[in-house]
GROMACS .gro file of C-alpha atoms in nm:
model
  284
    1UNK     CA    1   6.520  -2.868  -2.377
    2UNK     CA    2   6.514  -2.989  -2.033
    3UNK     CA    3   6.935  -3.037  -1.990
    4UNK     CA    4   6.982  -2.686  -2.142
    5UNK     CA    5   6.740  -2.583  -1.888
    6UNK     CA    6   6.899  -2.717  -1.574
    7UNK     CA    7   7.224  -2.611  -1.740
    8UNK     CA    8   7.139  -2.269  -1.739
    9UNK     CA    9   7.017  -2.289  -1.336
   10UNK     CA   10   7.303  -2.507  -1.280
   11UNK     CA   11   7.561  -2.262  -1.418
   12UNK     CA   12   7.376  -1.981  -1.296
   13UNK     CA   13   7.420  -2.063  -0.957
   14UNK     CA   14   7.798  -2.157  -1.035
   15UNK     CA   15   7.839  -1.789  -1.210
   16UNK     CA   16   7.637  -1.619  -0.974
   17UNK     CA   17   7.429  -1.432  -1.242
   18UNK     CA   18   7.299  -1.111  -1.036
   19UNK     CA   19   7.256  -0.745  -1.186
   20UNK     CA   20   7.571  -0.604  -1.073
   21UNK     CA   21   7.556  -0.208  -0.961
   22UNK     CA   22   7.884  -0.092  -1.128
   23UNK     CA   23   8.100  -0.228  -1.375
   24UNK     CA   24   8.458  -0.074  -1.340
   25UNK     CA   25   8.672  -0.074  -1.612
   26UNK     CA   26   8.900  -0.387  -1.485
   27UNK     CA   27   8.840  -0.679  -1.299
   28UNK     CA   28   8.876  -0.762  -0.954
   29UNK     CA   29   9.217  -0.944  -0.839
   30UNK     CA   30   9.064  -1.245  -0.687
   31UNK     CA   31   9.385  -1.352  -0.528
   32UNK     CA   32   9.302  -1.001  -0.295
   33UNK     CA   33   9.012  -1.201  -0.151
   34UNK     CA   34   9.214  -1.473  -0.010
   35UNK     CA   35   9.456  -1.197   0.192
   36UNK     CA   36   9.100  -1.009   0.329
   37UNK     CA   37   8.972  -1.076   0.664
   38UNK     CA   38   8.692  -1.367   0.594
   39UNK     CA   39   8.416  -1.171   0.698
   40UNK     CA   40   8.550  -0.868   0.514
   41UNK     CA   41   8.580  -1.091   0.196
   42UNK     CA   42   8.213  -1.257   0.202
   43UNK     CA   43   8.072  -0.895   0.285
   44UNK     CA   44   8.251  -0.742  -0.023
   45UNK     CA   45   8.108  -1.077  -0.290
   46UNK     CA   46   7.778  -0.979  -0.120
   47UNK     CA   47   7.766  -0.633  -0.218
   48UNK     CA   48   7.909  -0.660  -0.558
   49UNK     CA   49   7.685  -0.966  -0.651
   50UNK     CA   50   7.364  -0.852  -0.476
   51UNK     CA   51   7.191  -0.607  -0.738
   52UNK     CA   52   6.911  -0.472  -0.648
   53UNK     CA   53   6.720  -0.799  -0.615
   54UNK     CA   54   6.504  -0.774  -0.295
   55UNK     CA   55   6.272  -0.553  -0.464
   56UNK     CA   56   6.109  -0.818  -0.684
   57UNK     CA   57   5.797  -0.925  -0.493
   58UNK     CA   58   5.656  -1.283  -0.543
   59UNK     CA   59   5.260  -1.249  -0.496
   60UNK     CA   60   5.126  -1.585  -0.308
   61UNK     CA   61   4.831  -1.818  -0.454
   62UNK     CA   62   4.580  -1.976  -0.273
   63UNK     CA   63   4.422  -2.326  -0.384
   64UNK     CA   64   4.096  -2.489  -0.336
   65UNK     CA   65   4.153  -2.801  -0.096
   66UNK     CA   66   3.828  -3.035  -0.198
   67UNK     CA   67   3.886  -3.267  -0.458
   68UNK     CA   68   3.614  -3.502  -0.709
   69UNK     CA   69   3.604  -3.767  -0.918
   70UNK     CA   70   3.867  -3.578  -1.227
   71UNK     CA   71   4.097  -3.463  -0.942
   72UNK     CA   72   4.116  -3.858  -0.882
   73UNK     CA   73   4.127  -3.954  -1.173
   74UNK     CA   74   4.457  -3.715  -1.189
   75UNK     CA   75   4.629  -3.804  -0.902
   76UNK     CA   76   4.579  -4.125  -1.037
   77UNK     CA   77   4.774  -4.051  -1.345
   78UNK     CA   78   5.037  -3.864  -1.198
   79UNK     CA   79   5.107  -4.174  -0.979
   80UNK     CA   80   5.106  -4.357  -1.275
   81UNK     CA   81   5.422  -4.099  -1.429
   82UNK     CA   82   5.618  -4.107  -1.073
   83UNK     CA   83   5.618  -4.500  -1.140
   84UNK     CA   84   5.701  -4.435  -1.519
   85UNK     CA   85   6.026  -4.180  -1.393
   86UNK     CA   86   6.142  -4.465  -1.185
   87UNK     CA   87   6.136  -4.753  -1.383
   88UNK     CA   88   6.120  -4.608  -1.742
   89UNK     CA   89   5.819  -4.777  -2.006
   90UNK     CA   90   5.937  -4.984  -2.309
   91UNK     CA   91   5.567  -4.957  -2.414
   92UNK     CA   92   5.569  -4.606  -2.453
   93UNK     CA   93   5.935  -4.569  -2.515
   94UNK     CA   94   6.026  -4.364  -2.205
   95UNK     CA   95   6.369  -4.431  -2.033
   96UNK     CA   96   6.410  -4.385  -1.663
   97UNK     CA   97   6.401  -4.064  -1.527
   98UNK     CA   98   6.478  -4.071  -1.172
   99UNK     CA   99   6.756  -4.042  -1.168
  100UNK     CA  100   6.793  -3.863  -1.458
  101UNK     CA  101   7.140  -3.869  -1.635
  102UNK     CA  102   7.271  -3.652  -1.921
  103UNK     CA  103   7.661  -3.726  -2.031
  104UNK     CA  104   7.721  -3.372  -2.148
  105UNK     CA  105   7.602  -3.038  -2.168
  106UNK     CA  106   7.727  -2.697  -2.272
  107UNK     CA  107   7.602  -2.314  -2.280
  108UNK     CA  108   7.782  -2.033  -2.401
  109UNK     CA  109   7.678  -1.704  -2.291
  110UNK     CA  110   7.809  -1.313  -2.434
  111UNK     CA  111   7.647  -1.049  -2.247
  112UNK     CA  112   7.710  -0.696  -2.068
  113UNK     CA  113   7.646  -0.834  -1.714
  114UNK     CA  114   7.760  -1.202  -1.775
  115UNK     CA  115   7.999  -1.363  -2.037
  116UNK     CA  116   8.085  -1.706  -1.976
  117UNK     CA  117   8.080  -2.043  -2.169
  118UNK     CA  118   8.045  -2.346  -1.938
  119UNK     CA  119   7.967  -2.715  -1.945
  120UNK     CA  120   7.859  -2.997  -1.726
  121UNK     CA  121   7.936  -3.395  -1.775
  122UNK     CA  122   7.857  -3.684  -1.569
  123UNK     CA  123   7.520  -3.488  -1.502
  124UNK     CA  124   7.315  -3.721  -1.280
  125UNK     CA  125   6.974  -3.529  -1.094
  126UNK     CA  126   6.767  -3.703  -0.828
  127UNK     CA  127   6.439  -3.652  -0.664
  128UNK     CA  128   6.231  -3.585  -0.979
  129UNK     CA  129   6.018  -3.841  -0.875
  130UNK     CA  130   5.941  -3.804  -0.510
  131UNK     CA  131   5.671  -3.519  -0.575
  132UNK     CA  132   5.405  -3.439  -0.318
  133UNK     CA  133   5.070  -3.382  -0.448
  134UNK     CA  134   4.979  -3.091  -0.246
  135UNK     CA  135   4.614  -2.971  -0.459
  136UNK     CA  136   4.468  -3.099  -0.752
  137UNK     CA  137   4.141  -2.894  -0.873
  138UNK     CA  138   3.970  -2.944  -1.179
  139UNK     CA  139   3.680  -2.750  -1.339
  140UNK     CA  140   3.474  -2.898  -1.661
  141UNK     CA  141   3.235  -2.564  -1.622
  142UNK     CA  142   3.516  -2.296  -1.595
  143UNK     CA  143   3.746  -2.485  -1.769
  144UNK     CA  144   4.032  -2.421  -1.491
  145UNK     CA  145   4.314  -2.656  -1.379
  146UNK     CA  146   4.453  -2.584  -1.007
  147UNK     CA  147   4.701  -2.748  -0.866
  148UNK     CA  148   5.020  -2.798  -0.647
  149UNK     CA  149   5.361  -2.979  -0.572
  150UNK     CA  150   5.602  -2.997  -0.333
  151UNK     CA  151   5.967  -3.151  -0.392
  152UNK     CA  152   6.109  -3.272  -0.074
  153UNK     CA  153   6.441  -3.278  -0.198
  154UNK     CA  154   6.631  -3.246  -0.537
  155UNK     CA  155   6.993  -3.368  -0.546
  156UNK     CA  156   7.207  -3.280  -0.895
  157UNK     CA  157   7.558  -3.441  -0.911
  158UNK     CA  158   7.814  -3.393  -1.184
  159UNK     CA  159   8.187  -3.247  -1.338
  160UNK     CA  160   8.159  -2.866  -1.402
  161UNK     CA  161   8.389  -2.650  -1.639
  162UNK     CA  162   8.304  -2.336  -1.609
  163UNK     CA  163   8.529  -1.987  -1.720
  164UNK     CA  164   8.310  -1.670  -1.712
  165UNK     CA  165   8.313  -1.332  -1.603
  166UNK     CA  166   8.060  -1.070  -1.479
  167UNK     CA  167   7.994  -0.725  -1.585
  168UNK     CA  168   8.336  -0.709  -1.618
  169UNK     CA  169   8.430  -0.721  -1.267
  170UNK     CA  170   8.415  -1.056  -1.126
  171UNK     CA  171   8.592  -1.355  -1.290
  172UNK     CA  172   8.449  -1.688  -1.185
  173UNK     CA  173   8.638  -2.004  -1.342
  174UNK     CA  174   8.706  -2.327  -1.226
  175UNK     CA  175   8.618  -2.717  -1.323
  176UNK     CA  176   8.612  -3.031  -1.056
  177UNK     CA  177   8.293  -3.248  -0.909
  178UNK     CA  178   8.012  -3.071  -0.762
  179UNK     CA  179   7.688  -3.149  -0.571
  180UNK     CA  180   7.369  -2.930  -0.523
  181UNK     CA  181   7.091  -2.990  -0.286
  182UNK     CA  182   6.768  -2.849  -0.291
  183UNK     CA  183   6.479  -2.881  -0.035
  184UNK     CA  184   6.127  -2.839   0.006
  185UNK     CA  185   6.053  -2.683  -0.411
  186UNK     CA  186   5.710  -2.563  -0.359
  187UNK     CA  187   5.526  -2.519  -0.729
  188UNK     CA  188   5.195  -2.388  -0.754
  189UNK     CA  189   4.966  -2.272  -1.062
  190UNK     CA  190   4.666  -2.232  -1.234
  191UNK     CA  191   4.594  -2.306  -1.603
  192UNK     CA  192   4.270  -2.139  -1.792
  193UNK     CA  193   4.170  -2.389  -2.109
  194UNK     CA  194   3.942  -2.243  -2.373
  195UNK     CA  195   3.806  -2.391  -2.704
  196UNK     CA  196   3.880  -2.330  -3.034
  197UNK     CA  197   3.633  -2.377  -3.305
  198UNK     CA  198   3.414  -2.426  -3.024
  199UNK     CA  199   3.501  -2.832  -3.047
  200UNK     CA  200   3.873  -2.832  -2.984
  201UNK     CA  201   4.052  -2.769  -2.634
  202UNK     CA  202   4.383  -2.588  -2.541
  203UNK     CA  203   4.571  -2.382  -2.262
  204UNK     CA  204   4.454  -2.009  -2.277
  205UNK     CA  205   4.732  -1.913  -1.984
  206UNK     CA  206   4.900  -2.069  -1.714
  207UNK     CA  207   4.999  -1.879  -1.367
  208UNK     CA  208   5.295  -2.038  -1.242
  209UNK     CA  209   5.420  -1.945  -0.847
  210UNK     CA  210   5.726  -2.149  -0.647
  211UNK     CA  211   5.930  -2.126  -0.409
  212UNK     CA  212   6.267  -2.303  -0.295
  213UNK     CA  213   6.334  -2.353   0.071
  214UNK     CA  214   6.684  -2.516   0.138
  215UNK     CA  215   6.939  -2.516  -0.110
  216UNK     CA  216   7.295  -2.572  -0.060
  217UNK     CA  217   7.577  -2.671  -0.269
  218UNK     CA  218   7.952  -2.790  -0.284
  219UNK     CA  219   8.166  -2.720  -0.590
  220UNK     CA  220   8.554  -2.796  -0.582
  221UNK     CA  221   8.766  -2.630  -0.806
  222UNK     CA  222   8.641  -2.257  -0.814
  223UNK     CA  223   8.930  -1.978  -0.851
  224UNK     CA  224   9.140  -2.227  -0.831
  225UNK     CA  225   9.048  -2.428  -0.524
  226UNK     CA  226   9.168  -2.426  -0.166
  227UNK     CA  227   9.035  -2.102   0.029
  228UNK     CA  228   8.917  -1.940  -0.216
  229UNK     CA  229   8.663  -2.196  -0.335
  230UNK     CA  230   8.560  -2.236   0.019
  231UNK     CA  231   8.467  -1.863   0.009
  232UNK     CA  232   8.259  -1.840  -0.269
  233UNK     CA  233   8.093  -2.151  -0.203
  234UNK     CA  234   7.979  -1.986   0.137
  235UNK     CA  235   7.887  -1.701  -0.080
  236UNK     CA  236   7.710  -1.847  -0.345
  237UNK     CA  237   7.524  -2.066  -0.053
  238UNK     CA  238   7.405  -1.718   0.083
  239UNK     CA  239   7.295  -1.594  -0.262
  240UNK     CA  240   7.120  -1.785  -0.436
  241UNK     CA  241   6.831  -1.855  -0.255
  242UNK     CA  242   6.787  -1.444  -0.219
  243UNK     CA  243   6.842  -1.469  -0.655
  244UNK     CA  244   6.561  -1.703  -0.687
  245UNK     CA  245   6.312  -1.585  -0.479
  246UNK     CA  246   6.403  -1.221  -0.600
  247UNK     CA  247   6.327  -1.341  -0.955
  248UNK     CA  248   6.088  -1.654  -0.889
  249UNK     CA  249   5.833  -1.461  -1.102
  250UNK     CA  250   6.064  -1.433  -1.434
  251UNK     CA  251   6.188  -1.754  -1.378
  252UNK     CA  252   5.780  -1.888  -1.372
  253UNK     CA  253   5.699  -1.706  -1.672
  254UNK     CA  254   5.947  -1.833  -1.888
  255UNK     CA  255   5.862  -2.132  -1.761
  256UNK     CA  256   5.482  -2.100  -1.841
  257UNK     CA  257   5.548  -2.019  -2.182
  258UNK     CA  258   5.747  -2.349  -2.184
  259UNK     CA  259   5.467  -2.518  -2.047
  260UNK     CA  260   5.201  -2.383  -2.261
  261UNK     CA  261   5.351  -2.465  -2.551
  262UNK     CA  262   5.404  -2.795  -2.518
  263UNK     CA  263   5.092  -2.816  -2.373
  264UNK     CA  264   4.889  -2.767  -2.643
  265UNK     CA  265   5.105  -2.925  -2.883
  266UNK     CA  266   5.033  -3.278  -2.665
  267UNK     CA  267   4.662  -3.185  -2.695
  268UNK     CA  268   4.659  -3.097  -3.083
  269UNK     CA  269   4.316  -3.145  -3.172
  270UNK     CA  270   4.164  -3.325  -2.860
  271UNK     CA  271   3.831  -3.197  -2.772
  272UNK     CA  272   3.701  -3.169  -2.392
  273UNK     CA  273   3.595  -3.526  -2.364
  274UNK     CA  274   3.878  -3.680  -2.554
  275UNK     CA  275   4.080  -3.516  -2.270
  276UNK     CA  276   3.828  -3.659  -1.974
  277UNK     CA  277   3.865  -3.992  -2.160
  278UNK     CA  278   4.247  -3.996  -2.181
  279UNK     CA  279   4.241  -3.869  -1.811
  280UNK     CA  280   4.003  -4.175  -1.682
  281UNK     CA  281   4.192  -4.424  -1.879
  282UNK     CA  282   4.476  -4.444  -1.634
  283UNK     CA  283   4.272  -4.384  -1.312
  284UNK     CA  284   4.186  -4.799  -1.234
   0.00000   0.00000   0.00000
């Protein structure tokens, strides 16, 4: 679940996956780009990828900043993890995470606005581990779980082969090495728990809000290479931190949903103290 994941974001970013205005009936010449004025040429990608994106409004959440003895007894944990996502655990059958490599991954995509079938190998991310632990808020009485991260930096290496086209405008194609950087990943939330059978403890909802603050990314090989890889790397550089923070709130609810689920199928049939035990047990 988590490679097809980063596939998709990966390969989004690579395909450029905006809501395109109009959809003539055949696609742009690409080779046209390369005889274009630079400027000319990046301004044209722009307005045919943009979409009305800068409408979507991400809505800020604030966090408590005192912490107790649970909100330890958390941190505590989650130090715990960053030491289990560098080293792996043979105990509890975890490899190592940080970095995290996957040898090969595919998607295949068939859509009005996007079709394109794409994989990555040699997939290699870094980072995962070097979380900051901005807020961690707890609440046994209204059964609430605040809380917030901060990535510093995310690096994901690998091969790309990518062939897609979009809304039947735009082909994008092209396989080689690339790299992707991505700074300062700001994740905040809050989760609601509730019990069931009034013994038994799951996740009710979970608010998810993030933003990304650097990104920037170098992929040989599209349309063919040369200059016209060097534009729409400039392009997609420009874009896609306007694409995420345009649709940050989609891309948190799916997310949630994600989360939740799993969520509550870790916590089966824990009740509130079973999870306050479990919690404690890694704080010394």
């Amino acid at each position: 679940m988590f490679s097809k994941a980063m596939l998709a974001l990966v390969l989004g970013a690579l395909a450029l996956s905006a809501a395109l205005p109009q959809r003539p009936a055949a696609p742009l010449p690409v080779e046209e780009l390369a005889n274009m004025p630079r400027e000319q040429a990046v301004a044209l990608l722009k307005d045919l990828l943009r979409g009305p994106l800068q409408q979507v409004v991400v809505p800020a959440m604030s966090s408590p900043a005192t912490r107790g003895l649970i909100d330890d007894q958390i941190v505590a944990q989650l130090e715990r993890l960053r030491v289990v996502m560098k080293e792996g655990s043979e105990a509890l059958g975890v490899p190592v995470l940080d970095p995290l490599h996957v040898n090969h991954v595919e998607a295949h995509t068939h859509q009005s606005l996007i079709d394109f079938d794409g994989s990555l190998d040699d997939f290699v991310i870094q980072g995962l581990s070097d979380f900051i632990i901005d807020n961690i808020k707890f609440s046994t009485i209204l059964l609430t779980f605040n809380f917030g991260f901060t990535m510093p930096k995310v690096s994901v290496t690998g091969k790309y082969d990518l062939d897609s086209i979009l809304g039947n405008l735009l082909p994008i194609y092209g396989e080689g090495p690339f790299k992707v950087d991505i700074g300062d990943v700001v994740v905040s939330g809050k989760a609601k728990l509730a019990l069931k059978n009034i013994v038994n403890i799951y996740v009710k909802s979970l608010t998810l809000d993030f933003s990304v603050g650097e990104y920037h990314s170098d992929i040989d090989g599209m349309l063919g290479g040369g200059d016209l890889s060097d534009l729409l790397n400039e392009v997609i550089n420009d874009l896609v931190p306007e694409i995420i923070d345009a649709n940050a709130d989609l891309f948190a609810d799916v997310l949630a949903e994600q989360i939740v689920v799993i969520a509550n199928t870790i916590l089966g049939e824990m009740t509130l103290q079973d999870l306050l035990d479990l919690i404690a047990g890694g704080s010394s």
